[in-house]
């Protein structure tokens, strides 16, 4: 079966996010108001083959842990869609 | 009303994505197989105030165009959730 994974890797909520802060500040300079709590992370899409959805989830979980997210600074969340 | 926007800014499908290619290659080195078409972009979350959902959408659209996405290399998509 073919699956598509949509993964978000975001800075931990407890940590400062300098990139997000920079965007929030730029918004003020652009005179766009009433936006706050801007946080910026990574969005990853990938296509994978697996026997079933459970196996696909485990595979993506492994990839996130081993390669995509640094657990000291980031958390991840993902959704799997069959194609 | 308070809204939360979840924005993805991704490299255009027609363009190479060197960061994604690097991850795909690393997966091979980690002996995780059957994953392909890895693409990496940005995920942005923000909280905003607006009169209604339509206004919130327009605001986020403006922010994407003016600040977050470079239309020569990237496309964006977003969802708005009321909070």
CSV table of C-alpha atoms in Angstrom, one decimal:
chain,number,residue,atom,x,y,z
A,1,UNK,CA,0.0,0.0,0.0
A,2,UNK,CA,1.1,3.5,-0.7
A,3,UNK,CA,0.9,6.2,2.0
A,4,UNK,CA,1.7,9.8,2.2
A,5,UNK,CA,3.0,11.3,5.5
A,6,UNK,CA,2.6,14.9,6.5
A,7,UNK,CA,5.0,15.7,9.4
A,8,UNK,CA,5.4,18.9,11.4
A,9,UNK,CA,8.5,19.4,13.5
A,10,UNK,CA,8.1,22.4,15.8
A,11,UNK,CA,10.2,24.1,18.4
A,12,UNK,CA,9.1,23.0,21.9
A,13,UNK,CA,6.5,25.3,23.4
A,14,UNK,CA,8.7,26.0,26.4
A,15,UNK,CA,11.5,27.3,24.2
A,16,UNK,CA,12.0,30.7,22.5
A,17,UNK,CA,11.6,30.7,18.8
A,18,UNK,CA,13.8,33.5,17.4
A,19,UNK,CA,12.6,32.9,13.8
A,20,UNK,CA,9.0,33.3,14.9
A,21,UNK,CA,9.8,36.4,16.9
A,22,UNK,CA,11.5,37.9,13.9
A,23,UNK,CA,8.4,37.4,11.8
A,24,UNK,CA,6.1,38.8,14.5
A,25,UNK,CA,8.3,41.9,14.6
A,26,UNK,CA,8.3,42.2,10.8
A,27,UNK,CA,4.5,42.0,10.9
A,28,UNK,CA,4.5,45.1,13.1
A,29,UNK,CA,6.7,46.9,10.6
A,30,UNK,CA,4.3,46.0,7.8
A,31,UNK,CA,1.5,47.4,10.0
A,32,UNK,CA,-0.4,44.1,10.2
A,33,UNK,CA,-1.8,44.0,13.7
A,34,UNK,CA,-3.4,41.6,16.0
A,35,UNK,CA,-1.2,38.6,15.2
A,36,UNK,CA,0.8,37.0,18.0
A,37,UNK,CA,2.5,33.7,19.0
A,38,UNK,CA,4.1,33.1,15.7
A,39,UNK,CA,6.1,29.9,15.7
A,40,UNK,CA,8.0,28.5,12.8
A,41,UNK,CA,9.1,24.9,12.3
A,42,UNK,CA,9.5,22.4,9.5
A,43,UNK,CA,6.9,20.7,7.4
A,44,UNK,CA,7.9,17.5,5.7
A,45,UNK,CA,6.0,15.4,3.2
A,46,UNK,CA,7.0,12.0,2.0
A,47,UNK,CA,5.6,9.0,0.2
A,48,UNK,CA,6.1,5.5,1.5
A,49,UNK,CA,5.2,1.9,0.9
A,50,UNK,CA,4.1,-0.3,3.8
A,51,UNK,CA,1.9,-3.4,4.5
A,52,UNK,CA,-0.6,-1.5,6.5
A,53,UNK,CA,-1.3,1.8,8.2
A,54,UNK,CA,0.2,0.6,11.5
A,55,UNK,CA,3.5,-0.2,9.8
A,56,UNK,CA,3.5,3.1,8.0
A,57,UNK,CA,3.1,4.9,11.3
A,58,UNK,CA,5.9,3.0,12.9
A,59,UNK,CA,8.2,3.8,9.9
A,60,UNK,CA,7.4,7.5,10.1
A,61,UNK,CA,7.9,7.5,13.8
A,62,UNK,CA,11.3,6.0,13.4
A,63,UNK,CA,12.3,8.6,10.7
A,64,UNK,CA,11.1,11.4,13.0
A,65,UNK,CA,13.1,10.1,15.9
A,66,UNK,CA,16.3,9.2,14.1
A,67,UNK,CA,16.5,12.0,11.6
A,68,UNK,CA,14.0,14.8,11.5
A,69,UNK,CA,13.4,16.0,15.0
A,70,UNK,CA,15.9,16.9,17.8
A,71,UNK,CA,13.9,16.0,20.9
A,72,UNK,CA,15.9,18.4,23.1
A,73,UNK,CA,14.5,21.4,21.1
A,74,UNK,CA,11.7,20.0,19.0
A,75,UNK,CA,8.5,17.9,19.0
A,76,UNK,CA,6.9,16.3,16.0
A,77,UNK,CA,3.4,15.3,15.0
A,78,UNK,CA,2.3,13.6,11.8
A,79,UNK,CA,-0.7,12.3,9.8
A,80,UNK,CA,-0.7,9.4,7.4
A,81,UNK,CA,-3.0,9.2,4.4
A,82,UNK,CA,-3.4,6.2,2.1
A,83,UNK,CA,-3.1,6.9,-1.6
B,1,UNK,CA,-12.9,36.4,17.6
B,2,UNK,CA,-9.7,34.5,18.1
B,3,UNK,CA,-8.3,32.3,15.4
B,4,UNK,CA,-5.3,30.0,14.9
B,5,UNK,CA,-3.7,29.7,11.5
B,6,UNK,CA,-1.7,26.7,10.5
B,7,UNK,CA,0.4,27.5,7.4
B,8,UNK,CA,2.6,25.3,5.2
B,9,UNK,CA,5.2,26.9,2.9
B,10,UNK,CA,6.6,24.3,0.6
B,11,UNK,CA,9.1,24.4,-2.3
B,12,UNK,CA,7.3,24.4,-5.7
B,13,UNK,CA,6.7,20.9,-7.0
B,14,UNK,CA,8.6,21.7,-10.2
B,15,UNK,CA,11.8,22.6,-8.3
B,16,UNK,CA,14.4,20.4,-6.8
B,17,UNK,CA,14.4,20.3,-3.0
B,18,UNK,CA,18.0,19.7,-1.9
B,19,UNK,CA,17.1,19.5,1.8
B,20,UNK,CA,14.5,16.8,1.0
B,21,UNK,CA,17.0,15.0,-1.2
B,22,UNK,CA,19.6,15.0,1.6
B,23,UNK,CA,17.0,13.4,4.0
B,24,UNK,CA,16.1,10.8,1.4
B,25,UNK,CA,19.7,9.9,1.1
B,26,UNK,CA,20.2,9.7,4.8
B,27,UNK,CA,17.3,7.4,5.1
B,28,UNK,CA,19.1,5.0,2.8
B,29,UNK,CA,22.2,5.2,5.0
B,30,UNK,CA,20.0,4.4,8.0
B,31,UNK,CA,18.6,1.4,6.0
B,32,UNK,CA,15.1,2.7,6.2
B,33,UNK,CA,13.7,1.7,2.8
B,34,UNK,CA,10.6,2.4,0.6
B,35,UNK,CA,10.4,6.1,1.4
B,36,UNK,CA,10.6,8.5,-1.5
B,37,UNK,CA,9.6,12.1,-2.6
B,38,UNK,CA,10.7,13.7,0.6
B,39,UNK,CA,10.1,17.4,0.5
B,40,UNK,CA,10.8,19.9,3.3
B,41,UNK,CA,9.3,23.3,3.8
B,42,UNK,CA,8.2,25.5,6.7
B,43,UNK,CA,5.3,25.1,9.0
B,44,UNK,CA,4.1,28.3,10.7
B,45,UNK,CA,1.5,28.6,13.4
B,46,UNK,CA,0.1,31.9,14.6
B,47,UNK,CA,-2.8,33.3,16.7
B,48,UNK,CA,-4.8,36.2,15.4
B,49,UNK,CA,-7.8,38.3,16.2
B,50,UNK,CA,-10.3,39.1,13.5
B,51,UNK,CA,-14.0,40.0,13.1
B,52,UNK,CA,-14.8,36.8,11.3
B,53,UNK,CA,-13.3,33.9,9.5
B,54,UNK,CA,-13.2,35.7,6.2
B,55,UNK,CA,-11.2,38.6,7.6
B,56,UNK,CA,-8.9,36.1,9.3
B,57,UNK,CA,-8.3,34.3,6.0
B,58,UNK,CA,-7.5,37.6,4.2
B,59,UNK,CA,-5.1,38.6,6.9
B,60,UNK,CA,-3.2,35.3,6.7
B,61,UNK,CA,-3.2,35.5,2.9
B,62,UNK,CA,-1.6,38.9,3.2
B,63,UNK,CA,1.0,37.7,5.6
B,64,UNK,CA,1.9,34.7,3.4
B,65,UNK,CA,2.3,36.9,0.3
B,66,UNK,CA,4.2,39.7,1.9
B,67,UNK,CA,6.4,37.9,4.4
B,68,UNK,CA,6.4,34.1,4.5
B,69,UNK,CA,6.5,32.7,1.0
B,70,UNK,CA,8.7,33.6,-1.9
B,71,UNK,CA,6.3,32.9,-4.9
B,72,UNK,CA,9.3,32.3,-7.3
B,73,UNK,CA,10.3,29.2,-5.3
B,74,UNK,CA,7.5,28.4,-2.9
B,75,UNK,CA,3.7,27.9,-2.6
B,76,UNK,CA,1.7,28.1,0.5
B,77,UNK,CA,-1.5,26.6,2.0
B,78,UNK,CA,-3.2,27.3,5.3
B,79,UNK,CA,-6.1,26.4,7.5
B,80,UNK,CA,-7.9,28.6,10.0
B,81,UNK,CA,-9.4,27.3,13.2
B,82,UNK,CA,-11.5,29.4,15.6
B,83,UNK,CA,-10.5,29.1,19.2
